[in-house]
mmCIF file of N, CA and C in Angstrom:
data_model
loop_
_atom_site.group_PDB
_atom_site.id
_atom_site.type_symbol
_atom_site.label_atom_id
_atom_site.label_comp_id
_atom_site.label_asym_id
_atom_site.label_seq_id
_atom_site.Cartn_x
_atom_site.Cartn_y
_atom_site.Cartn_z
ATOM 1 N N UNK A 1267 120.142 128.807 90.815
ATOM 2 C CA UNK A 1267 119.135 128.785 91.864
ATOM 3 C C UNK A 1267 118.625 127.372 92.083
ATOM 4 N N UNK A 1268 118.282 127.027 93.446
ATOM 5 C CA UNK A 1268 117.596 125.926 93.585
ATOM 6 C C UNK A 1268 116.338 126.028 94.179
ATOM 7 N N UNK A 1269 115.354 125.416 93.714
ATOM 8 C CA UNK A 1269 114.117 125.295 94.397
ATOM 9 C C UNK A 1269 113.579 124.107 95.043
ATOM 10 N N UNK A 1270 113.296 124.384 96.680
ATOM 11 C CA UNK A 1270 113.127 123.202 97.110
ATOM 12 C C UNK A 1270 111.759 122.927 97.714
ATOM 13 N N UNK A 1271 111.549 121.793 97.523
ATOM 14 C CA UNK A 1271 109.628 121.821 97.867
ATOM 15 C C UNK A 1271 109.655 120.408 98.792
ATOM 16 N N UNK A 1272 109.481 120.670 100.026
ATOM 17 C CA UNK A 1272 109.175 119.549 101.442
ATOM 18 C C UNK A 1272 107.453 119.451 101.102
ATOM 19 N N UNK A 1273 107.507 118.069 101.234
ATOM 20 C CA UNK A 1273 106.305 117.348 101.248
ATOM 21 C C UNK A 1273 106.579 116.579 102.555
ATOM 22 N N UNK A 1274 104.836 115.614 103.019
ATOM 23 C CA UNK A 1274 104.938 114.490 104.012
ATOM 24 C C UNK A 1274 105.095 114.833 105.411
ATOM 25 N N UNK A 1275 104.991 116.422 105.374
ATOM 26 C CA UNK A 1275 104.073 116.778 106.650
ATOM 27 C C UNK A 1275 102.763 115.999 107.016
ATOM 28 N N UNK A 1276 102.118 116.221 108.588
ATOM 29 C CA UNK A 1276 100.750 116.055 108.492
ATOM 30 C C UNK A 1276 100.817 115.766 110.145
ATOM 31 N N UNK A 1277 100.100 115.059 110.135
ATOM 32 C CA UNK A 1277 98.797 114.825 112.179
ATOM 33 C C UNK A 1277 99.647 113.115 111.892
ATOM 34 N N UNK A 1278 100.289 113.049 113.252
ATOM 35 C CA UNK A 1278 100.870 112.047 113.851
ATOM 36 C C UNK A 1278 100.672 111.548 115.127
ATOM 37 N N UNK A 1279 100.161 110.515 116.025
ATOM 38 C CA UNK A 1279 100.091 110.593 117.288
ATOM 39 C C UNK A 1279 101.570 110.382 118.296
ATOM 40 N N UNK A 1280 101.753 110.856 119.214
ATOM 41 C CA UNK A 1280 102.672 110.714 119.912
ATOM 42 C C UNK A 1280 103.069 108.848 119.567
ATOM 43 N N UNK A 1281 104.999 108.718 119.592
ATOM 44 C CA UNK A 1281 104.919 107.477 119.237
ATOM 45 C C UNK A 1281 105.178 107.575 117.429
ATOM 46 N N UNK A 1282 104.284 108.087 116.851
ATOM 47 C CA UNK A 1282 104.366 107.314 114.894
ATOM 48 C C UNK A 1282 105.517 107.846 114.586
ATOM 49 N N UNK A 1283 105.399 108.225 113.357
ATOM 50 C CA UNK A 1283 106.459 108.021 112.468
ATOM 51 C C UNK A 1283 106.301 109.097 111.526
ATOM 52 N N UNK A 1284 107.062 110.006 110.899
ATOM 53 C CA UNK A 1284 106.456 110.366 109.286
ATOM 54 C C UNK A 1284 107.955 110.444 108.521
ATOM 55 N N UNK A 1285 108.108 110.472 107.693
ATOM 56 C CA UNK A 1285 108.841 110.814 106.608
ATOM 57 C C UNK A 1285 109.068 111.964 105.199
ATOM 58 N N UNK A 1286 109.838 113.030 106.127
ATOM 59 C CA UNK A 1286 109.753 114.233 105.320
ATOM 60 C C UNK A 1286 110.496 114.079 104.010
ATOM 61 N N UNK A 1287 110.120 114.987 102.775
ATOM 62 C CA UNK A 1287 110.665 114.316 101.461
ATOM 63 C C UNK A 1287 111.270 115.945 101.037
ATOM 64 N N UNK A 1288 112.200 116.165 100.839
ATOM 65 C CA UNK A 1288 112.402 117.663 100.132
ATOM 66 C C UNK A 1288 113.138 117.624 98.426
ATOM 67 N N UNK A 1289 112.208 117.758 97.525
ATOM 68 C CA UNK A 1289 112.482 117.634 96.175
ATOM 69 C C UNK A 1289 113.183 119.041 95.589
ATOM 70 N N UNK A 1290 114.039 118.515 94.722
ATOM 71 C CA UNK A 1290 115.143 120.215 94.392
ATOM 72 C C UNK A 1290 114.945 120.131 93.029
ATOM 73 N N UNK A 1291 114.924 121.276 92.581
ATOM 74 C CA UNK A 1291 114.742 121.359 91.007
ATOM 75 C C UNK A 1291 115.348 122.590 90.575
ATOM 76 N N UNK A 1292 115.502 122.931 89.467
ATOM 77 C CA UNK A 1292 116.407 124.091 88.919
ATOM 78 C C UNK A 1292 118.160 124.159 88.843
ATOM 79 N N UNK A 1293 118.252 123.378 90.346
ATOM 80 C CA UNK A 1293 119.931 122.874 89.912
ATOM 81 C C UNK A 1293 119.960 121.961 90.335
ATOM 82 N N UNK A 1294 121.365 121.022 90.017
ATOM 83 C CA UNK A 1294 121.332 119.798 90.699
ATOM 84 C C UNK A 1294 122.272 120.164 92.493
ATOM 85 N N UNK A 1295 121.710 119.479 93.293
ATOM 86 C CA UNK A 1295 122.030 119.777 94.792
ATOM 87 C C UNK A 1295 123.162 119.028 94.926
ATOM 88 N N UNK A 1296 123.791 118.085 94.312
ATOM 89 C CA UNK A 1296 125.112 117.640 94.676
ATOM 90 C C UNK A 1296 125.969 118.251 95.042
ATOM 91 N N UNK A 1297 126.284 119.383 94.697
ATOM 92 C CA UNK A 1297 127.314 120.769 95.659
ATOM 93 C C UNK A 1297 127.276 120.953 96.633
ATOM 94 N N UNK A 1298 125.922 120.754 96.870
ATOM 95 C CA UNK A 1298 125.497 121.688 98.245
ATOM 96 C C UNK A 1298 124.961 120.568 99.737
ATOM 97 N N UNK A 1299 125.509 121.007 100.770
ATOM 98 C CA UNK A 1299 125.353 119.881 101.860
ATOM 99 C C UNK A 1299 123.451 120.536 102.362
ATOM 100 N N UNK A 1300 122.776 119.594 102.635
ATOM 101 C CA UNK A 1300 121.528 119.583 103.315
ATOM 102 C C UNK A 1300 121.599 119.568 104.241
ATOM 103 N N UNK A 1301 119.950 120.818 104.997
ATOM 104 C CA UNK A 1301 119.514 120.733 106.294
ATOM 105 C C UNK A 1301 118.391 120.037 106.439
ATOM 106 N N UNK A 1302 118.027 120.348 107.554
ATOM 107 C CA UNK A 1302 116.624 120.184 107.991
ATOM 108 C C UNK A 1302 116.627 121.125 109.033
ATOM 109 N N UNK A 1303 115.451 121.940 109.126
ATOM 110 C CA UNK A 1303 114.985 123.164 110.439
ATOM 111 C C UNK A 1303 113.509 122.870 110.586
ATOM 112 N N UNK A 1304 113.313 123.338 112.231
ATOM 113 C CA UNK A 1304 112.092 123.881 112.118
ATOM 114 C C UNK A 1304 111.728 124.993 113.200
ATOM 115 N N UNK A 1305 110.363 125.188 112.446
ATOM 116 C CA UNK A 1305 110.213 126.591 113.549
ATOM 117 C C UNK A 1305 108.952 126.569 114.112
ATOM 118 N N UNK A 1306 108.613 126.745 115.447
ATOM 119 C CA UNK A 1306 107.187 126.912 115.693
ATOM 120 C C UNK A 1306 107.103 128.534 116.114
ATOM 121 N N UNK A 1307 105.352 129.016 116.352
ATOM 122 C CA UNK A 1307 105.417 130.284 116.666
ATOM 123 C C UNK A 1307 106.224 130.748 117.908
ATOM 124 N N UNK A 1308 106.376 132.075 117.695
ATOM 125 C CA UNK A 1308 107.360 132.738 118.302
ATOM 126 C C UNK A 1308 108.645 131.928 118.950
ATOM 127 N N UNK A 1309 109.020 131.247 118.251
ATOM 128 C CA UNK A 1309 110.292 130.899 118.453
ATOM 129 C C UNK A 1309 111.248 130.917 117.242
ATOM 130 N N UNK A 1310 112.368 131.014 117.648
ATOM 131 C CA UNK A 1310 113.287 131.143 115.905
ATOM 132 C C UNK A 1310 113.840 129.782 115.895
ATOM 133 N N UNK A 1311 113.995 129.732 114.520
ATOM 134 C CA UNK A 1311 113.884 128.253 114.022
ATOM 135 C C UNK A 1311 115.313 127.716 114.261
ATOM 136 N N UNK A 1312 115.105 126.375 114.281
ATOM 137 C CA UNK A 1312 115.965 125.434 115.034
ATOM 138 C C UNK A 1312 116.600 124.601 114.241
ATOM 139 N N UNK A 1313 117.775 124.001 114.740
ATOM 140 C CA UNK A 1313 118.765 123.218 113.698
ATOM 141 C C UNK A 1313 117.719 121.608 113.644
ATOM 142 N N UNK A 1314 117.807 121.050 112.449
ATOM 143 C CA UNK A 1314 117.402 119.859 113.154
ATOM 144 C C UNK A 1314 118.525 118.798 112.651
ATOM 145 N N UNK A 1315 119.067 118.705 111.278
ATOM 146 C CA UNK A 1315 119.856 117.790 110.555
ATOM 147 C C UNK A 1315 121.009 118.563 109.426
ATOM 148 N N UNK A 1316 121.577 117.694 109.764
ATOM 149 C CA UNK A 1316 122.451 118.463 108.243
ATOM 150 C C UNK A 1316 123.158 117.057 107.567
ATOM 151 N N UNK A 1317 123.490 117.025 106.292
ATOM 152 C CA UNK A 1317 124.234 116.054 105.676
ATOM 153 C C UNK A 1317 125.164 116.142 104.847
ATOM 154 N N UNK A 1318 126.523 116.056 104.417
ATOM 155 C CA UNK A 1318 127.451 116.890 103.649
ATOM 156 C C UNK A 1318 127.027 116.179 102.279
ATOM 157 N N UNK A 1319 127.367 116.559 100.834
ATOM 158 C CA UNK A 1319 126.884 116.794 99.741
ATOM 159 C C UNK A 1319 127.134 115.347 99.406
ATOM 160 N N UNK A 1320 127.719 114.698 99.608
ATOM 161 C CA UNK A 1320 127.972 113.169 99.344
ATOM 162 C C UNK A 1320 127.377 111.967 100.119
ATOM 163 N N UNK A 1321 126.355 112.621 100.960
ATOM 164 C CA UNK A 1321 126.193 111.691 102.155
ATOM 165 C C UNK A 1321 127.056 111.162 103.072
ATOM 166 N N UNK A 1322 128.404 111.552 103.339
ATOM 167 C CA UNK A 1322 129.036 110.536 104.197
ATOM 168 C C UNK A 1322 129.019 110.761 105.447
ATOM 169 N N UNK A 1323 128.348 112.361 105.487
ATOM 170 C CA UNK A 1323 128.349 112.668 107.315
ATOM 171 C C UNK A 1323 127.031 113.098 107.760
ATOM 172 N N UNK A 1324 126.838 112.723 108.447
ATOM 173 C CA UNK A 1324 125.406 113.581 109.153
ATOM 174 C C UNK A 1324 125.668 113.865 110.490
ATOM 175 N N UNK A 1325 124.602 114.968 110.989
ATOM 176 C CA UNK A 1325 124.936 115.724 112.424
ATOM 177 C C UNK A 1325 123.457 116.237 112.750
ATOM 178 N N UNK A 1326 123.065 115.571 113.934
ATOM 179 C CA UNK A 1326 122.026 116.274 114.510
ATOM 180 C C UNK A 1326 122.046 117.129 116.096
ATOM 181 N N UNK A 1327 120.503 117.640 115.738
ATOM 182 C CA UNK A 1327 120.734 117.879 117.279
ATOM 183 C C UNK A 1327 120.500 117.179 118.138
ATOM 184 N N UNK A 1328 120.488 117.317 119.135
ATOM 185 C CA UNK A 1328 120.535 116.365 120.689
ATOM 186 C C UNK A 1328 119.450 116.448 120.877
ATOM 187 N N UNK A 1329 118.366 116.866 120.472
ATOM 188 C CA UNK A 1329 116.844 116.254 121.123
ATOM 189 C C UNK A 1329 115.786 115.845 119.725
ATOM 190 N N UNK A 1330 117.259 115.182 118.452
ATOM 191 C CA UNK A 1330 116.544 114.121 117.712
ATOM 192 C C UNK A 1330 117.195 113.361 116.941
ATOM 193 N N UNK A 1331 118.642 113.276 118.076
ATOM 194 C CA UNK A 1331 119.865 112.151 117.529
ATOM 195 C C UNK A 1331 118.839 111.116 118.160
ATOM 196 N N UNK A 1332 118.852 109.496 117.451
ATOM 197 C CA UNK A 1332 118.834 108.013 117.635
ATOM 198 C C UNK A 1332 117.176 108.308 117.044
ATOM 199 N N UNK A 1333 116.554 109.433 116.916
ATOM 200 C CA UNK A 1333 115.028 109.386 116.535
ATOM 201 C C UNK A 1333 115.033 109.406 115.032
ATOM 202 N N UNK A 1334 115.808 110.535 114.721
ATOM 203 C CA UNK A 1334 116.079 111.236 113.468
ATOM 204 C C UNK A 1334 117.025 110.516 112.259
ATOM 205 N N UNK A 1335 116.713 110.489 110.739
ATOM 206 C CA UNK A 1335 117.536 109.967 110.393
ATOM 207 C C UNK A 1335 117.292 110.959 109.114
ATOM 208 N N UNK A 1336 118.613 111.897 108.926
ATOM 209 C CA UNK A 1336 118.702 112.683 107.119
ATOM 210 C C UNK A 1336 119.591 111.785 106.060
ATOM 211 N N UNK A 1337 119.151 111.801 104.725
ATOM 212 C CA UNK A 1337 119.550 110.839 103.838
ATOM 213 C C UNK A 1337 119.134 111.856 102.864
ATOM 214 N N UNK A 1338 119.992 110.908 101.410
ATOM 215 C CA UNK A 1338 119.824 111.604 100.221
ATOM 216 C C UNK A 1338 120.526 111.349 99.372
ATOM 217 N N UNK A 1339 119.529 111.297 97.804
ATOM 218 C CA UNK A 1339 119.873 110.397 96.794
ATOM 219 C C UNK A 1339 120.449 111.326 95.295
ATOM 220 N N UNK A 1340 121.162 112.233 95.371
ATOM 221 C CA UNK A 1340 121.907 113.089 94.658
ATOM 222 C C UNK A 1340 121.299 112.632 93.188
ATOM 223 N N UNK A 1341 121.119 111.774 92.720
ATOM 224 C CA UNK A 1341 120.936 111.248 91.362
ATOM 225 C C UNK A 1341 119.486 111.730 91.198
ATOM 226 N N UNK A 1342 118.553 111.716 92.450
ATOM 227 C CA UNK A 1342 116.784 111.902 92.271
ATOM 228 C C UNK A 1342 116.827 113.434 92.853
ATOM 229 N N UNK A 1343 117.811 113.930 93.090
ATOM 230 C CA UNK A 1343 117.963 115.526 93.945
ATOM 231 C C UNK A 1343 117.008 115.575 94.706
ATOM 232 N N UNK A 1344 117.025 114.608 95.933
ATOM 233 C CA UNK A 1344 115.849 114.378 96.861
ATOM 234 C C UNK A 1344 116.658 114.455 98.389
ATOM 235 N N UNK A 1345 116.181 114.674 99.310
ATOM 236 C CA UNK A 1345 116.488 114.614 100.455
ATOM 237 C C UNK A 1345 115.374 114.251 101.266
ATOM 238 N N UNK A 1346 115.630 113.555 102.718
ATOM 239 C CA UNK A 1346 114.637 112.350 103.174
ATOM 240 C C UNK A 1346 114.937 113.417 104.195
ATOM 241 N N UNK A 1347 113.962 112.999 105.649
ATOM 242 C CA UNK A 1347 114.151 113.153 106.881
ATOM 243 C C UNK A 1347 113.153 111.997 107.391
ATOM 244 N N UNK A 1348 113.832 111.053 107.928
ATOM 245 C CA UNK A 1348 112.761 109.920 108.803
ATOM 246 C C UNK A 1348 112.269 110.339 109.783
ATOM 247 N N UNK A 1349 111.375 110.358 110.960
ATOM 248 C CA UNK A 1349 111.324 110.990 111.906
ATOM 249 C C UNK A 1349 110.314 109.554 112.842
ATOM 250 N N UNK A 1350 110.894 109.367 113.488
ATOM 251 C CA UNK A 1350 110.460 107.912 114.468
ATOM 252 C C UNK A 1350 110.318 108.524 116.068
ATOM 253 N N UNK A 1351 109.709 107.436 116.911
ATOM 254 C CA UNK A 1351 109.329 108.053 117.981
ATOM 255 C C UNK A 1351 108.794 109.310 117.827
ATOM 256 N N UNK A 1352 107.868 110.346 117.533
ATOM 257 C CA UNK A 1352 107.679 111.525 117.376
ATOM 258 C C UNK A 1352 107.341 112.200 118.664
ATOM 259 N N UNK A 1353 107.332 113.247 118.912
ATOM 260 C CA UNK A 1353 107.060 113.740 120.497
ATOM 261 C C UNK A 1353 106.607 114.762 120.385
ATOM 262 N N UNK A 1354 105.517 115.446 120.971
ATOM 263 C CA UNK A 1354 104.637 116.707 121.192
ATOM 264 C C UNK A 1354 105.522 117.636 120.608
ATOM 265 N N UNK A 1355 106.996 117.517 121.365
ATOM 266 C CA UNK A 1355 107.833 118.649 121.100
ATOM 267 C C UNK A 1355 108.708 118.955 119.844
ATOM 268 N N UNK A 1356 108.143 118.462 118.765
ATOM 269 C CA UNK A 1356 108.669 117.956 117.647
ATOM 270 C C UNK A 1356 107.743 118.571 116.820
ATOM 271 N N UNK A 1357 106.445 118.863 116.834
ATOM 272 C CA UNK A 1357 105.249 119.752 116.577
ATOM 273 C C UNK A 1357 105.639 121.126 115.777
ATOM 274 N N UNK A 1358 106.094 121.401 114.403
ATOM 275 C CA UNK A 1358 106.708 122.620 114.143
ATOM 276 C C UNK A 1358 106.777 121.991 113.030
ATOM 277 N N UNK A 1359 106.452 123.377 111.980
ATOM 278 C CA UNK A 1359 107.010 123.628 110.514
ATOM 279 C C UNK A 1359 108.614 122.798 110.350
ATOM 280 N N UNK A 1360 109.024 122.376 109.240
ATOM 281 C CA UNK A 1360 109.841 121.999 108.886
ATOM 282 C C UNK A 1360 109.679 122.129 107.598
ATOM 283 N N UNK A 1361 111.686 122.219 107.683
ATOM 284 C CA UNK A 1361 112.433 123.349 106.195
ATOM 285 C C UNK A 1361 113.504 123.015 106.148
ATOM 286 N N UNK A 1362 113.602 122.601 104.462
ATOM 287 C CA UNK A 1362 114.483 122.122 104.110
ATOM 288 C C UNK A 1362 115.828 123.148 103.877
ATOM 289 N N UNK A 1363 116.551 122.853 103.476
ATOM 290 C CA UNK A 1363 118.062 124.118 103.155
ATOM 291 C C UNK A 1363 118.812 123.757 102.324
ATOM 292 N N UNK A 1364 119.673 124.142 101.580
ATOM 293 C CA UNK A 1364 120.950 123.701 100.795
ATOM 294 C C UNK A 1364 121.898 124.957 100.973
ATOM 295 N N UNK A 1365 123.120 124.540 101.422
ATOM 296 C CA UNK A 1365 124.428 125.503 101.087
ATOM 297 C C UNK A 1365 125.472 124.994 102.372
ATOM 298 N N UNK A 1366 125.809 125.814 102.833
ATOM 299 C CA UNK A 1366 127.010 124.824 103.039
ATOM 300 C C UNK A 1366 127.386 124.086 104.320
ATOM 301 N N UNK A 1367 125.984 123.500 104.592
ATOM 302 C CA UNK A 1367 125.621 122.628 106.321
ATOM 303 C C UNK A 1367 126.382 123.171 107.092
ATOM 304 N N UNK A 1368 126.346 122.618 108.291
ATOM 305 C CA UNK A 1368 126.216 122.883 109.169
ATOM 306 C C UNK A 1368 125.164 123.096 110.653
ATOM 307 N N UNK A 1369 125.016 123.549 111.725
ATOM 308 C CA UNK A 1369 123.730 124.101 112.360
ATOM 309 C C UNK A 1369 123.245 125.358 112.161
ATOM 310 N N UNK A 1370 123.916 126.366 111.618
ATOM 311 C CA UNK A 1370 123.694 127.774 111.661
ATOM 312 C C UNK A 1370 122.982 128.089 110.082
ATOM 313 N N UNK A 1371 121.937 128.715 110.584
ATOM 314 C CA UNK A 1371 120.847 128.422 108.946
ATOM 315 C C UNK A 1371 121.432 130.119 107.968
ATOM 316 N N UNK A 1372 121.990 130.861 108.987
ATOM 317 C CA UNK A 1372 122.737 131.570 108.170
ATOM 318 C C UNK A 1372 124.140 130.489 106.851
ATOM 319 N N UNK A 1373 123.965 129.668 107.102
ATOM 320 C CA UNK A 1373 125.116 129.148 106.039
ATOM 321 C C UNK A 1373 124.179 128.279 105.070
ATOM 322 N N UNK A 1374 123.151 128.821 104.856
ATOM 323 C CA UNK A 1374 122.184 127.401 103.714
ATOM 324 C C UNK A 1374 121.664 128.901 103.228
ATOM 325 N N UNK A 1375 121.986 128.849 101.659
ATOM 326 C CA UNK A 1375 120.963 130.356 101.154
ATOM 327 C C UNK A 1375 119.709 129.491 99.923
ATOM 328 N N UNK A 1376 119.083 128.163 99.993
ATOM 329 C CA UNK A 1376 118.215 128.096 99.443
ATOM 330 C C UNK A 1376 117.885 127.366 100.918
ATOM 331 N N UNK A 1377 115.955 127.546 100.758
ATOM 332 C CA UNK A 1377 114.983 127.558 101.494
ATOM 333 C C UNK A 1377 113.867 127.086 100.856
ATOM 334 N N UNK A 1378 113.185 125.802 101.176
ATOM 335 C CA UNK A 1378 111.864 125.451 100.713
ATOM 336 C C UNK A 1378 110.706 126.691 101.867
ATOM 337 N N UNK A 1379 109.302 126.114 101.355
ATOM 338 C CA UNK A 1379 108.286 126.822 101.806
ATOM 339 C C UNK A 1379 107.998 126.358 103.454
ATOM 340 N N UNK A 1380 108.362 124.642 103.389
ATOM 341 C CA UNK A 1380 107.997 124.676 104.705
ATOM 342 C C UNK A 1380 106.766 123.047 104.793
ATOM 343 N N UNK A 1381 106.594 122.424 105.751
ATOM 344 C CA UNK A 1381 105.618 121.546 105.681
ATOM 345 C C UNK A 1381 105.352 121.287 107.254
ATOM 346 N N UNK A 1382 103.937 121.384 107.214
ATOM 347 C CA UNK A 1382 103.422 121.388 108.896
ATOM 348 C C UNK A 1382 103.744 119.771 109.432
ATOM 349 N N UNK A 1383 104.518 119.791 110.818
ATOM 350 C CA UNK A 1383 104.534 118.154 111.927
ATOM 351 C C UNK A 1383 103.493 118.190 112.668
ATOM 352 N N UNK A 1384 102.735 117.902 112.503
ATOM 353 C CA UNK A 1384 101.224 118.191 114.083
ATOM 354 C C UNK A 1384 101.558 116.488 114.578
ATOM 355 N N UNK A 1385 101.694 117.180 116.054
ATOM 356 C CA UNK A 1385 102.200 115.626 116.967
ATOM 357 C C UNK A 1385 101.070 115.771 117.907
ATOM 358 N N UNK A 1386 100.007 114.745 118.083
ATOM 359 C CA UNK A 1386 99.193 114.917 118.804
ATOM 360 C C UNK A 1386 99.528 113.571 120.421
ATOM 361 N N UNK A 1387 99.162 114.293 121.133
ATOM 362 C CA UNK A 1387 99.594 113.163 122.307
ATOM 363 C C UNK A 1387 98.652 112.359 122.811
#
């Protein structure tokens, strides 16, 4: 089992910056390729990043390719999400994943709790 805990949520103004942190513990995550999702109310949650287990590939979506940047340091079982330019519409829980990337969150079976983006304009 892995347990994953996203920190470095919080209140950003349109424009900043934050830097999501997702810490894994119980196994080591080198197996497993990383996401990033998020979800706001009544909507189902959304692809945002993925990275294959070695770092050599990453894939986002199209409304936070050139903003977005996923990284990750296998040795600290940490995974990053930079998040630059931020935009109202960016405003949503974010959740980390491990299993076997991609966009489809049916293919990641560990799940952190979650950490609030508040983008204020």
């Amino acid at each position: 089992q892995v347990q994953l805990v996203e920190s470095g949520g919080g209140l950003v103004q349109a424009g900043g910056s934050l830097r999501l942190t997702c810490a894994a513990s119980g196994r080591a995550i080198s197996s497993y390729a990383m996401g990033w999702f998020r979800q706001t109310p009544g909507k189902e949650r959304e692809f945002v990043a993925t990275i294959t287990w070695n770092g050599a590939y990453t894939y986002y979506a199209r409304s936070v390719k050139g903003r977005f940047t996923i990284s990750r340091d296998n040795a600290k079982n940490t995974v990053w999400l930079q998040m630059n330019s931020l935009e109202p519409e960016d405003m949503a829980v974010y959740y980390c994943a491990a299993g076997l990337g991609g966009s489809d969150d049916n293919s990641y079976n560990f799940w952190g709790q979650g950490t609030q983006v508040t983008v204020s304009s």
